[in-house]
């Protein structure tokens, strides 16, 4: 750094000699040399002014570049025997309700892939958060929070939309109107598509598994209510969006959580329990094979 500064000072000093400046001073709080005003009586030509300005500007730019230069993100794809798996979404991705502490379906999926393939390790990066809605996930993606993770991912799963629906439910629990869900669905469809667009901008080829929604209120009644048809409508939207993208797969889990005949709910009667996440994982793995996105893993899955 010292040699660079001396070099910069010599360059500026040479330019100053051309303009008639008498000396160079270095301000104590800056590392860049500054030329004093020319001696009275000597006039600067436009050409000489340009030389001084150019040298000074290049000196400052070089100094800032040296001090502010950031290292490029490390590319973690160093071991072909590993699969890098990024999980995005809400409480289902987080694994809320899982008494086995396996982060819901995500660690179970990791185990299944490792057991059925020659992969040495599936590296899981779980970015799920309880209560997250589609607009919040989209905002994070737009702001670049997951840029490096997306670029390195070789498999992505998404659970999102349940909290968008619950936002409508919470507005008026005792007087739910279908039109409010339909209005919210319009915005959700746009956001979901934007989420996929943001992912594809960072990683055009990564397989994306889009997991659908279920009706948590089916545990209260075994009758087919209007709310069940609302969930179906939202799932159809997610499935339709998935078909617009190459290497994307929709997973329907709605039927797995109808009523509670198989005791799939946690004690909060809203999130899946360990068994619920287990059968959810089996459905996901089955659909990965059905969608043929495992071809992108060179037949490993």
PDB file of C-alpha atoms in Angstrom:
ATOM      1  CA  UNK A   1       0.000   0.000   0.000  1.00  0.00           C
ATOM      2  CA  UNK A   2       2.903   2.350   0.779  1.00  0.00           C
ATOM      3  CA  UNK A   3       4.492   1.810  -2.650  1.00  0.00           C
ATOM      4  CA  UNK A   4       1.103   2.480  -4.307  1.00  0.00           C
ATOM      5  CA  UNK A   5       0.750   5.766  -2.417  1.00  0.00           C
ATOM      6  CA  UNK A   6       4.299   6.890  -3.385  1.00  0.00           C
ATOM      7  CA  UNK A   7       3.553   6.023  -7.007  1.00  0.00           C
ATOM      8  CA  UNK A   8       0.308   8.035  -6.886  1.00  0.00           C
ATOM      9  CA  UNK A   9       2.122  10.997  -5.319  1.00  0.00           C
ATOM     10  CA  UNK A  10       4.831  10.933  -8.017  1.00  0.00           C
ATOM     11  CA  UNK A  11       2.174  10.901 -10.745  1.00  0.00           C
ATOM     12  CA  UNK A  12       0.367  13.858  -9.233  1.00  0.00           C
ATOM     13  CA  UNK A  13       3.689  15.670  -8.638  1.00  0.00           C
ATOM     14  CA  UNK A  14       4.591  15.315 -12.326  1.00  0.00           C
ATOM     15  CA  UNK A  15       1.231  16.762 -13.285  1.00  0.00           C
ATOM     16  CA  UNK A  16       1.679  19.618 -10.828  1.00  0.00           C
ATOM     17  CA  UNK A  17       5.046  20.558 -12.370  1.00  0.00           C
ATOM     18  CA  UNK A  18       3.237  21.042 -15.675  1.00  0.00           C
ATOM     19  CA  UNK A  19       0.730  23.416 -14.086  1.00  0.00           C
ATOM     20  CA  UNK A  20       3.173  25.454 -11.984  1.00  0.00           C
ATOM     21  CA  UNK A  21       1.998  24.223  -8.585  1.00  0.00           C
ATOM     22  CA  UNK A  22       4.638  24.763  -5.892  1.00  0.00           C
ATOM     23  CA  UNK A  23       4.191  21.713  -3.613  1.00  0.00           C
ATOM     24  CA  UNK A  24       2.177  18.617  -2.641  1.00  0.00           C
ATOM     25  CA  UNK A  25       0.551  18.163   0.748  1.00  0.00           C
ATOM     26  CA  UNK A  26      -0.935  14.985   2.189  1.00  0.00           C
ATOM     27  CA  UNK A  27      -3.904  15.593   4.435  1.00  0.00           C
ATOM     28  CA  UNK A  28      -3.663  13.516   7.607  1.00  0.00           C
ATOM     29  CA  UNK A  29      -7.117  11.976   7.222  1.00  0.00           C
ATOM     30  CA  UNK A  30      -6.726  10.937   3.586  1.00  0.00           C
ATOM     31  CA  UNK A  31      -4.286   8.728   1.737  1.00  0.00           C
ATOM     32  CA  UNK A  32      -4.547  10.593  -1.532  1.00  0.00           C
ATOM     33  CA  UNK A  33      -2.197  13.476  -2.328  1.00  0.00           C
ATOM     34  CA  UNK A  34      -3.811  16.837  -3.091  1.00  0.00           C
ATOM     35  CA  UNK A  35      -2.216  19.568  -5.216  1.00  0.00           C
ATOM     36  CA  UNK A  36      -2.121  23.142  -3.867  1.00  0.00           C
ATOM     37  CA  UNK A  37      -3.154  26.103  -5.978  1.00  0.00           C
ATOM     38  CA  UNK A  38      -0.643  27.263  -8.648  1.00  0.00           C
ATOM     39  CA  UNK A  39       1.831  30.068  -7.930  1.00  0.00           C
ATOM     40  CA  UNK A  40       0.288  33.473  -8.538  1.00  0.00           C
ATOM     41  CA  UNK A  41       1.012  34.836 -11.952  1.00  0.00           C
ATOM     42  CA  UNK A  42       1.153  31.486 -13.751  1.00  0.00           C
ATOM     43  CA  UNK A  43      -1.836  30.495 -15.839  1.00  0.00           C
ATOM     44  CA  UNK A  44      -3.046  26.938 -16.403  1.00  0.00           C
ATOM     45  CA  UNK A  45      -3.978  25.852 -19.881  1.00  0.00           C
ATOM     46  CA  UNK A  46      -7.062  23.722 -20.436  1.00  0.00           C
ATOM     47  CA  UNK A  47      -4.827  20.848 -21.506  1.00  0.00           C
ATOM     48  CA  UNK A  48      -2.801  21.073 -18.296  1.00  0.00           C
ATOM     49  CA  UNK A  49      -5.960  21.248 -16.202  1.00  0.00           C
ATOM     50  CA  UNK A  50      -7.226  18.108 -17.925  1.00  0.00           C
ATOM     51  CA  UNK A  51      -3.982  16.239 -17.172  1.00  0.00           C
ATOM     52  CA  UNK A  52      -4.149  17.167 -13.497  1.00  0.00           C
ATOM     53  CA  UNK A  53      -7.839  16.275 -13.211  1.00  0.00           C
ATOM     54  CA  UNK A  54      -7.363  12.929 -14.945  1.00  0.00           C
ATOM     55  CA  UNK A  55      -4.349  11.929 -12.839  1.00  0.00           C
ATOM     56  CA  UNK A  56      -6.097  12.943  -9.631  1.00  0.00           C
ATOM     57  CA  UNK A  57      -9.295  11.094 -10.557  1.00  0.00           C
ATOM     58  CA  UNK A  58      -7.439   7.914 -11.495  1.00  0.00           C
ATOM     59  CA  UNK A  59      -5.472   8.112  -8.254  1.00  0.00           C
ATOM     60  CA  UNK A  60      -8.625   8.349  -6.146  1.00  0.00           C
ATOM     61  CA  UNK A  61     -10.419   5.604  -8.087  1.00  0.00           C
ATOM     62  CA  UNK A  62      -7.475   3.246  -7.745  1.00  0.00           C
ATOM     63  CA  UNK A  63      -7.226   3.930  -4.016  1.00  0.00           C
ATOM     64  CA  UNK A  64     -10.951   3.338  -3.443  1.00  0.00           C
ATOM     65  CA  UNK A  65     -10.829   0.184  -5.511  1.00  0.00           C
ATOM     66  CA  UNK A  66      -7.994  -1.200  -3.401  1.00  0.00           C
ATOM     67  CA  UNK A  67      -9.735  -0.388  -0.127  1.00  0.00           C
ATOM     68  CA  UNK A  68     -13.313  -1.367  -1.002  1.00  0.00           C
ATOM     69  CA  UNK A  69     -12.758  -4.391  -3.212  1.00  0.00           C
ATOM     70  CA  UNK A  70     -14.822  -7.339  -1.970  1.00  0.00           C
ATOM     71  CA  UNK A  71     -13.954 -10.956  -2.452  1.00  0.00           C
ATOM     72  CA  UNK A  72     -16.175 -12.915  -4.794  1.00  0.00           C
ATOM     73  CA  UNK A  73     -18.572 -15.314  -3.024  1.00  0.00           C
ATOM     74  CA  UNK A  74     -17.022 -18.721  -2.557  1.00  0.00           C
ATOM     75  CA  UNK A  75     -18.532 -21.304  -4.840  1.00  0.00           C
ATOM     76  CA  UNK A  76     -19.491 -24.117  -2.505  1.00  0.00           C
ATOM     77  CA  UNK A  77     -20.064 -26.614  -5.310  1.00  0.00           C
ATOM     78  CA  UNK A  78     -16.784 -28.354  -4.760  1.00  0.00           C
ATOM     79  CA  UNK A  79     -17.847 -31.950  -4.160  1.00  0.00           C
ATOM     80  CA  UNK A  80     -19.902 -33.746  -6.855  1.00  0.00           C
ATOM     81  CA  UNK A  81     -20.848 -36.424  -4.317  1.00  0.00           C
ATOM     82  CA  UNK A  82     -22.915 -33.807  -2.433  1.00  0.00           C
ATOM     83  CA  UNK A  83     -26.300 -32.363  -3.324  1.00  0.00           C
ATOM     84  CA  UNK A  84     -27.027 -28.797  -2.200  1.00  0.00           C
ATOM     85  CA  UNK A  85     -30.678 -28.465  -1.157  1.00  0.00           C
ATOM     86  CA  UNK A  86     -32.352 -25.119  -0.387  1.00  0.00           C
ATOM     87  CA  UNK A  87     -35.725 -25.161   1.421  1.00  0.00           C
ATOM     88  CA  UNK A  88     -37.818 -21.971   1.239  1.00  0.00           C
ATOM     89  CA  UNK A  89     -41.136 -21.180   2.843  1.00  0.00           C
ATOM     90  CA  UNK A  90     -43.233 -21.015   5.972  1.00  0.00           C
ATOM     91  CA  UNK A  91     -43.825 -23.139   9.092  1.00  0.00           C
ATOM     92  CA  UNK A  92     -44.157 -26.354   7.061  1.00  0.00           C
ATOM     93  CA  UNK A  93     -40.625 -25.867   5.766  1.00  0.00           C
ATOM     94  CA  UNK A  94     -39.484 -24.897   9.245  1.00  0.00           C
ATOM     95  CA  UNK A  95     -41.032 -28.097  10.579  1.00  0.00           C
ATOM     96  CA  UNK A  96     -43.349 -26.655  13.228  1.00  0.00           C
ATOM     97  CA  UNK A  97     -45.172 -29.467  15.037  1.00  0.00           C
ATOM     98  CA  UNK A  98     -42.519 -32.104  14.384  1.00  0.00           C
ATOM     99  CA  UNK A  99     -41.962 -33.850  17.697  1.00  0.00           C
ATOM    100  CA  UNK A 100     -39.096 -35.823  16.145  1.00  0.00           C
ATOM    101  CA  UNK A 101     -37.107 -32.618  15.596  1.00  0.00           C
ATOM    102  CA  UNK A 102     -36.342 -33.411  11.951  1.00  0.00           C
ATOM    103  CA  UNK A 103     -37.353 -29.985  10.602  1.00  0.00           C
ATOM    104  CA  UNK A 104     -40.554 -31.430   9.185  1.00  0.00           C
ATOM    105  CA  UNK A 105     -40.276 -32.900   5.720  1.00  0.00           C
ATOM    106  CA  UNK A 106     -36.886 -31.340   4.916  1.00  0.00           C
ATOM    107  CA  UNK A 107     -34.544 -33.568   6.958  1.00  0.00           C
ATOM    108  CA  UNK A 108     -36.712 -36.563   6.176  1.00  0.00           C
ATOM    109  CA  UNK A 109     -36.291 -35.830   2.478  1.00  0.00           C
ATOM    110  CA  UNK A 110     -32.534 -35.513   2.994  1.00  0.00           C
ATOM    111  CA  UNK A 111     -32.459 -38.939   4.667  1.00  0.00           C
ATOM    112  CA  UNK A 112     -34.525 -40.553   1.912  1.00  0.00           C
ATOM    113  CA  UNK A 113     -32.311 -39.161  -0.857  1.00  0.00           C
ATOM    114  CA  UNK A 114     -29.126 -40.216   0.917  1.00  0.00           C
ATOM    115  CA  UNK A 115     -30.493 -43.719   1.524  1.00  0.00           C
ATOM    116  CA  UNK A 116     -31.583 -44.264  -2.068  1.00  0.00           C
ATOM    117  CA  UNK A 117     -28.622 -42.756  -3.922  1.00  0.00           C
ATOM    118  CA  UNK A 118     -24.850 -42.822  -4.122  1.00  0.00           C
ATOM    119  CA  UNK A 119     -24.659 -39.312  -2.752  1.00  0.00           C
ATOM    120  CA  UNK A 120     -22.296 -38.988   0.172  1.00  0.00           C
ATOM    121  CA  UNK A 121     -24.268 -36.126   1.640  1.00  0.00           C
ATOM    122  CA  UNK A 122     -27.256 -33.869   0.986  1.00  0.00           C
ATOM    123  CA  UNK A 123     -26.417 -30.419   2.351  1.00  0.00           C
ATOM    124  CA  UNK A 124     -29.618 -28.837   3.676  1.00  0.00           C
ATOM    125  CA  UNK A 125     -30.069 -25.078   3.962  1.00  0.00           C
ATOM    126  CA  UNK A 126     -33.473 -24.571   5.606  1.00  0.00           C
ATOM    127  CA  UNK A 127     -34.767 -20.985   5.263  1.00  0.00           C
ATOM    128  CA  UNK A 128     -38.331 -21.625   6.402  1.00  0.00           C
ATOM    129  CA  UNK A 129     -39.953 -19.271   8.903  1.00  0.00           C
ATOM    130  CA  UNK A 130     -43.158 -19.572  10.850  1.00  0.00           C
ATOM    131  CA  UNK A 131     -45.869 -17.150   9.720  1.00  0.00           C
ATOM    132  CA  UNK A 132     -44.176 -16.200   6.441  1.00  0.00           C
ATOM    133  CA  UNK A 133     -46.467 -15.082   3.636  1.00  0.00           C
ATOM    134  CA  UNK A 134     -45.828 -14.948  -0.103  1.00  0.00           C
ATOM    135  CA  UNK A 135     -45.215 -11.179  -0.165  1.00  0.00           C
ATOM    136  CA  UNK A 136     -42.525 -11.536   2.522  1.00  0.00           C
ATOM    137  CA  UNK A 137     -40.708 -14.327   0.685  1.00  0.00           C
ATOM    138  CA  UNK A 138     -40.878 -12.363  -2.562  1.00  0.00           C
ATOM    139  CA  UNK A 139     -39.469  -9.277  -0.846  1.00  0.00           C
ATOM    140  CA  UNK A 140     -36.503 -11.263   0.499  1.00  0.00           C
ATOM    141  CA  UNK A 141     -35.775 -12.684  -2.947  1.00  0.00           C
ATOM    142  CA  UNK A 142     -35.990  -9.273  -4.627  1.00  0.00           C
ATOM    143  CA  UNK A 143     -33.590  -7.786  -2.088  1.00  0.00           C
ATOM    144  CA  UNK A 144     -31.049 -10.497  -2.839  1.00  0.00           C
ATOM    145  CA  UNK A 145     -31.094 -12.157   0.594  1.00  0.00           C
ATOM    146  CA  UNK A 146     -30.734 -15.612  -0.928  1.00  0.00           C
ATOM    147  CA  UNK A 147     -28.719 -14.854  -4.066  1.00  0.00           C
ATOM    148  CA  UNK A 148     -25.717 -17.050  -3.261  1.00  0.00           C
ATOM    149  CA  UNK A 149     -27.894 -19.830  -1.871  1.00  0.00           C
ATOM    150  CA  UNK A 150     -29.996 -19.836  -5.037  1.00  0.00           C
ATOM    151  CA  UNK A 151     -26.981 -19.909  -7.321  1.00  0.00           C
ATOM    152  CA  UNK A 152     -25.507 -22.903  -5.508  1.00  0.00           C
ATOM    153  CA  UNK A 153     -28.762 -24.841  -5.038  1.00  0.00           C
ATOM    154  CA  UNK A 154     -29.240 -28.129  -6.882  1.00  0.00           C
ATOM    155  CA  UNK A 155     -32.691 -28.750  -5.433  1.00  0.00           C
ATOM    156  CA  UNK A 156     -35.272 -26.264  -4.097  1.00  0.00           C
ATOM    157  CA  UNK A 157     -38.533 -26.905  -2.274  1.00  0.00           C
ATOM    158  CA  UNK A 158     -41.189 -24.280  -1.479  1.00  0.00           C
ATOM    159  CA  UNK A 159     -44.149 -24.194   0.906  1.00  0.00           C
ATOM    160  CA  UNK A 160     -45.985 -20.879   0.812  1.00  0.00           C
ATOM    161  CA  UNK A 161     -49.590 -19.674   0.773  1.00  0.00           C
ATOM    162  CA  UNK A 162     -51.086 -21.059   3.986  1.00  0.00           C
ATOM    163  CA  UNK A 163     -50.527 -17.817   5.853  1.00  0.00           C
ATOM    164  CA  UNK A 164     -51.937 -15.807   2.931  1.00  0.00           C
ATOM    165  CA  UNK A 165     -55.180 -17.747   3.386  1.00  0.00           C
ATOM    166  CA  UNK A 166     -55.096 -17.378   7.168  1.00  0.00           C
ATOM    167  CA  UNK A 167     -54.755 -13.618   6.736  1.00  0.00           C
ATOM    168  CA  UNK A 168     -58.213 -13.650   5.142  1.00  0.00           C
ATOM    169  CA  UNK A 169     -59.592 -16.018   7.796  1.00  0.00           C
ATOM    170  CA  UNK A 170     -58.388 -13.791  10.635  1.00  0.00           C
ATOM    171  CA  UNK A 171     -60.171 -10.762   9.205  1.00  0.00           C
ATOM    172  CA  UNK A 172     -63.574 -12.219   9.992  1.00  0.00           C
ATOM    173  CA  UNK A 173     -63.458 -15.759  11.327  1.00  0.00           C
ATOM    174  CA  UNK A 174     -67.219 -16.012  11.894  1.00  0.00           C
ATOM    175  CA  UNK A 175     -68.377 -14.515   8.614  1.00  0.00           C
ATOM    176  CA  UNK A 176     -66.050 -15.798   5.912  1.00  0.00           C
ATOM    177  CA  UNK A 177     -66.993 -14.814   2.398  1.00  0.00           C
ATOM    178  CA  UNK A 178     -65.682 -16.627  -0.643  1.00  0.00           C
ATOM    179  CA  UNK A 179     -65.103 -13.404  -2.578  1.00  0.00           C
ATOM    180  CA  UNK A 180     -62.400 -12.337  -0.108  1.00  0.00           C
ATOM    181  CA  UNK A 181     -60.434 -15.524  -0.780  1.00  0.00           C
ATOM    182  CA  UNK A 182     -60.878 -15.066  -4.525  1.00  0.00           C
ATOM    183  CA  UNK A 183     -59.613 -11.497  -4.309  1.00  0.00           C
ATOM    184  CA  UNK A 184     -56.583 -12.598  -2.274  1.00  0.00           C
ATOM    185  CA  UNK A 185     -55.900 -15.420  -4.738  1.00  0.00           C
ATOM    186  CA  UNK A 186     -55.435 -12.931  -7.580  1.00  0.00           C
ATOM    187  CA  UNK A 187     -52.552 -11.263  -5.758  1.00  0.00           C
ATOM    188  CA  UNK A 188     -51.149 -14.587  -4.558  1.00  0.00           C
ATOM    189  CA  UNK A 189     -50.962 -15.939  -8.112  1.00  0.00           C
ATOM    190  CA  UNK A 190     -48.934 -12.932  -9.236  1.00  0.00           C
ATOM    191  CA  UNK A 191     -46.583 -13.144  -6.258  1.00  0.00           C
ATOM    192  CA  UNK A 192     -46.061 -16.880  -6.669  1.00  0.00           C
ATOM    193  CA  UNK A 193     -45.097 -16.414 -10.303  1.00  0.00           C
ATOM    194  CA  UNK A 194     -42.731 -13.588  -9.334  1.00  0.00           C
ATOM    195  CA  UNK A 195     -41.134 -15.830  -6.713  1.00  0.00           C
ATOM    196  CA  UNK A 196     -40.378 -18.421  -9.382  1.00  0.00           C
ATOM    197  CA  UNK A 197     -39.104 -15.741 -11.739  1.00  0.00           C
ATOM    198  CA  UNK A 198     -36.678 -14.494  -9.083  1.00  0.00           C
ATOM    199  CA  UNK A 199     -35.415 -18.035  -8.538  1.00  0.00           C
ATOM    200  CA  UNK A 200     -34.970 -18.623 -12.249  1.00  0.00           C
ATOM    201  CA  UNK A 201     -33.038 -15.377 -12.660  1.00  0.00           C
ATOM    202  CA  UNK A 202     -30.419 -16.682 -10.223  1.00  0.00           C
ATOM    203  CA  UNK A 203     -30.563 -20.336 -11.246  1.00  0.00           C
ATOM    204  CA  UNK A 204     -32.240 -21.159 -14.586  1.00  0.00           C
ATOM    205  CA  UNK A 205     -32.021 -24.946 -14.266  1.00  0.00           C
ATOM    206  CA  UNK A 206     -32.421 -25.927 -10.608  1.00  0.00           C
ATOM    207  CA  UNK A 207     -35.306 -28.369  -9.964  1.00  0.00           C
ATOM    208  CA  UNK A 208     -38.082 -26.654  -7.982  1.00  0.00           C
ATOM    209  CA  UNK A 209     -40.579 -28.682  -5.941  1.00  0.00           C
ATOM    210  CA  UNK A 210     -43.725 -26.650  -5.228  1.00  0.00           C
ATOM    211  CA  UNK A 211     -45.709 -28.130  -2.344  1.00  0.00           C
ATOM    212  CA  UNK A 212     -49.414 -27.389  -2.172  1.00  0.00           C
ATOM    213  CA  UNK A 213     -51.763 -26.492   0.678  1.00  0.00           C
ATOM    214  CA  UNK A 214     -54.135 -28.470   2.892  1.00  0.00           C
ATOM    215  CA  UNK A 215     -57.273 -27.614   4.863  1.00  0.00           C
ATOM    216  CA  UNK A 216     -56.397 -27.529   8.579  1.00  0.00           C
ATOM    217  CA  UNK A 217     -60.065 -27.059   9.462  1.00  0.00           C
ATOM    218  CA  UNK A 218     -60.944 -30.521   8.171  1.00  0.00           C
ATOM    219  CA  UNK A 219     -59.913 -31.838  11.584  1.00  0.00           C
ATOM    220  CA  UNK A 220     -62.896 -29.983  13.064  1.00  0.00           C
ATOM    221  CA  UNK A 221     -65.475 -31.474  10.714  1.00  0.00           C
ATOM    222  CA  UNK A 222     -65.508 -34.436   8.327  1.00  0.00           C
ATOM    223  CA  UNK A 223     -67.922 -32.680   6.004  1.00  0.00           C
ATOM    224  CA  UNK A 224     -66.781 -31.218   2.703  1.00  0.00           C
ATOM    225  CA  UNK A 225     -67.164 -27.524   3.359  1.00  0.00           C
ATOM    226  CA  UNK A 226     -66.797 -24.517   1.115  1.00  0.00           C
ATOM    227  CA  UNK A 227     -63.388 -23.923   2.674  1.00  0.00           C
ATOM    228  CA  UNK A 228     -62.227 -27.240   1.235  1.00  0.00           C
ATOM    229  CA  UNK A 229     -63.110 -26.029  -2.252  1.00  0.00           C
ATOM    230  CA  UNK A 230     -61.215 -22.782  -1.588  1.00  0.00           C
ATOM    231  CA  UNK A 231     -58.060 -24.770  -0.773  1.00  0.00           C
ATOM    232  CA  UNK A 232     -58.582 -26.792  -3.948  1.00  0.00           C
ATOM    233  CA  UNK A 233     -58.830 -23.574  -5.947  1.00  0.00           C
ATOM    234  CA  UNK A 234     -55.546 -22.244  -4.503  1.00  0.00           C
ATOM    235  CA  UNK A 235     -53.823 -25.559  -5.157  1.00  0.00           C
ATOM    236  CA  UNK A 236     -54.995 -25.519  -8.754  1.00  0.00           C
ATOM    237  CA  UNK A 237     -53.400 -22.090  -9.068  1.00  0.00           C
ATOM    238  CA  UNK A 238     -50.051 -23.363  -7.739  1.00  0.00           C
ATOM    239  CA  UNK A 239     -50.197 -26.374 -10.058  1.00  0.00           C
ATOM    240  CA  UNK A 240     -51.030 -24.198 -13.055  1.00  0.00           C
ATOM    241  CA  UNK A 241     -48.075 -21.924 -12.241  1.00  0.00           C
ATOM    242  CA  UNK A 242     -45.739 -24.923 -11.979  1.00  0.00           C
ATOM    243  CA  UNK A 243     -46.627 -25.978 -15.522  1.00  0.00           C
ATOM    244  CA  UNK A 244     -45.325 -22.670 -16.864  1.00  0.00           C
ATOM    245  CA  UNK A 245     -41.764 -23.504 -15.820  1.00  0.00           C
ATOM    246  CA  UNK A 246     -39.313 -26.136 -16.950  1.00  0.00           C
ATOM    247  CA  UNK A 247     -37.995 -28.448 -14.268  1.00  0.00           C
ATOM    248  CA  UNK A 248     -40.719 -27.529 -11.777  1.00  0.00           C
ATOM    249  CA  UNK A 249     -42.922 -30.046  -9.986  1.00  0.00           C
ATOM    250  CA  UNK A 250     -46.186 -29.569  -8.066  1.00  0.00           C
ATOM    251  CA  UNK A 251     -46.919 -31.821  -5.086  1.00  0.00           C
ATOM    252  CA  UNK A 252     -50.528 -32.151  -3.912  1.00  0.00           C
ATOM    253  CA  UNK A 253     -50.775 -32.975  -0.188  1.00  0.00           C
ATOM    254  CA  UNK A 254     -54.383 -31.881   0.375  1.00  0.00           C
ATOM    255  CA  UNK A 255     -55.763 -35.409   0.673  1.00  0.00           C
ATOM    256  CA  UNK A 256     -53.123 -36.423   3.235  1.00  0.00           C
ATOM    257  CA  UNK A 257     -54.599 -34.085   5.836  1.00  0.00           C
ATOM    258  CA  UNK A 258     -58.333 -34.581   5.257  1.00  0.00           C
ATOM    259  CA  UNK A 259     -59.981 -35.065   8.640  1.00  0.00           C
ATOM    260  CA  UNK A 260     -57.535 -36.706  11.048  1.00  0.00           C
ATOM    261  CA  UNK A 261     -58.177 -40.394  10.456  1.00  0.00           C
ATOM    262  CA  UNK A 262     -54.462 -41.160  10.276  1.00  0.00           C
ATOM    263  CA  UNK A 263     -53.585 -38.933  13.254  1.00  0.00           C
ATOM    264  CA  UNK A 264     -51.400 -36.657  11.132  1.00  0.00           C
ATOM    265  CA  UNK A 265     -51.858 -33.466  13.147  1.00  0.00           C
ATOM    266  CA  UNK A 266     -49.764 -31.994  15.919  1.00  0.00           C
ATOM    267  CA  UNK A 267     -51.482 -31.195  19.212  1.00  0.00           C
ATOM    268  CA  UNK A 268     -52.167 -27.683  17.916  1.00  0.00           C
ATOM    269  CA  UNK A 269     -54.516 -29.331  15.368  1.00  0.00           C
ATOM    270  CA  UNK A 270     -53.070 -27.113  12.681  1.00  0.00           C
ATOM    271  CA  UNK A 271     -49.540 -28.280  11.801  1.00  0.00           C
ATOM    272  CA  UNK A 272     -48.520 -31.838  10.895  1.00  0.00           C
ATOM    273  CA  UNK A 273     -46.949 -34.068  13.520  1.00  0.00           C
ATOM    274  CA  UNK A 274     -43.976 -36.340  12.856  1.00  0.00           C
ATOM    275  CA  UNK A 275     -46.098 -38.911  11.050  1.00  0.00           C
ATOM    276  CA  UNK A 276     -47.803 -36.206   9.039  1.00  0.00           C
ATOM    277  CA  UNK A 277     -44.432 -34.941   7.843  1.00  0.00           C
ATOM    278  CA  UNK A 278     -43.336 -38.513   7.096  1.00  0.00           C
ATOM    279  CA  UNK A 279     -46.183 -39.233   4.679  1.00  0.00           C
ATOM    280  CA  UNK A 280     -45.738 -35.743   3.249  1.00  0.00           C
ATOM    281  CA  UNK A 281     -42.093 -36.595   2.509  1.00  0.00           C
ATOM    282  CA  UNK A 282     -43.087 -39.842   0.805  1.00  0.00           C
ATOM    283  CA  UNK A 283     -45.492 -37.936  -1.437  1.00  0.00           C
ATOM    284  CA  UNK A 284     -42.794 -35.382  -2.308  1.00  0.00           C
ATOM    285  CA  UNK A 285     -40.270 -38.086  -3.231  1.00  0.00           C
ATOM    286  CA  UNK A 286     -42.870 -39.927  -5.273  1.00  0.00           C
ATOM    287  CA  UNK A 287     -43.735 -36.775  -7.240  1.00  0.00           C
ATOM    288  CA  UNK A 288     -40.068 -35.938  -7.831  1.00  0.00           C
ATOM    289  CA  UNK A 289     -39.825 -39.268  -9.636  1.00  0.00           C
ATOM    290  CA  UNK A 290     -43.158 -38.800 -11.390  1.00  0.00           C
ATOM    291  CA  UNK A 291     -42.186 -35.327 -12.645  1.00  0.00           C
ATOM    292  CA  UNK A 292     -38.887 -36.813 -13.872  1.00  0.00           C
ATOM    293  CA  UNK A 293     -36.902 -33.959 -12.417  1.00  0.00           C
ATOM    294  CA  UNK A 294     -34.588 -36.596 -10.925  1.00  0.00           C
ATOM    295  CA  UNK A 295     -33.094 -36.812 -14.427  1.00  0.00           C
ATOM    296  CA  UNK A 296     -31.250 -33.609 -13.564  1.00  0.00           C
ATOM    297  CA  UNK A 297     -29.443 -35.451 -10.775  1.00  0.00           C
ATOM    298  CA  UNK A 298     -27.981 -37.889 -13.328  1.00  0.00           C
ATOM    299  CA  UNK A 299     -30.348 -40.582 -12.120  1.00  0.00           C
ATOM    300  CA  UNK A 300     -29.217 -40.305  -8.516  1.00  0.00           C
ATOM    301  CA  UNK A 301     -32.727 -40.018  -7.127  1.00  0.00           C
TER     302      UNK A 301
END
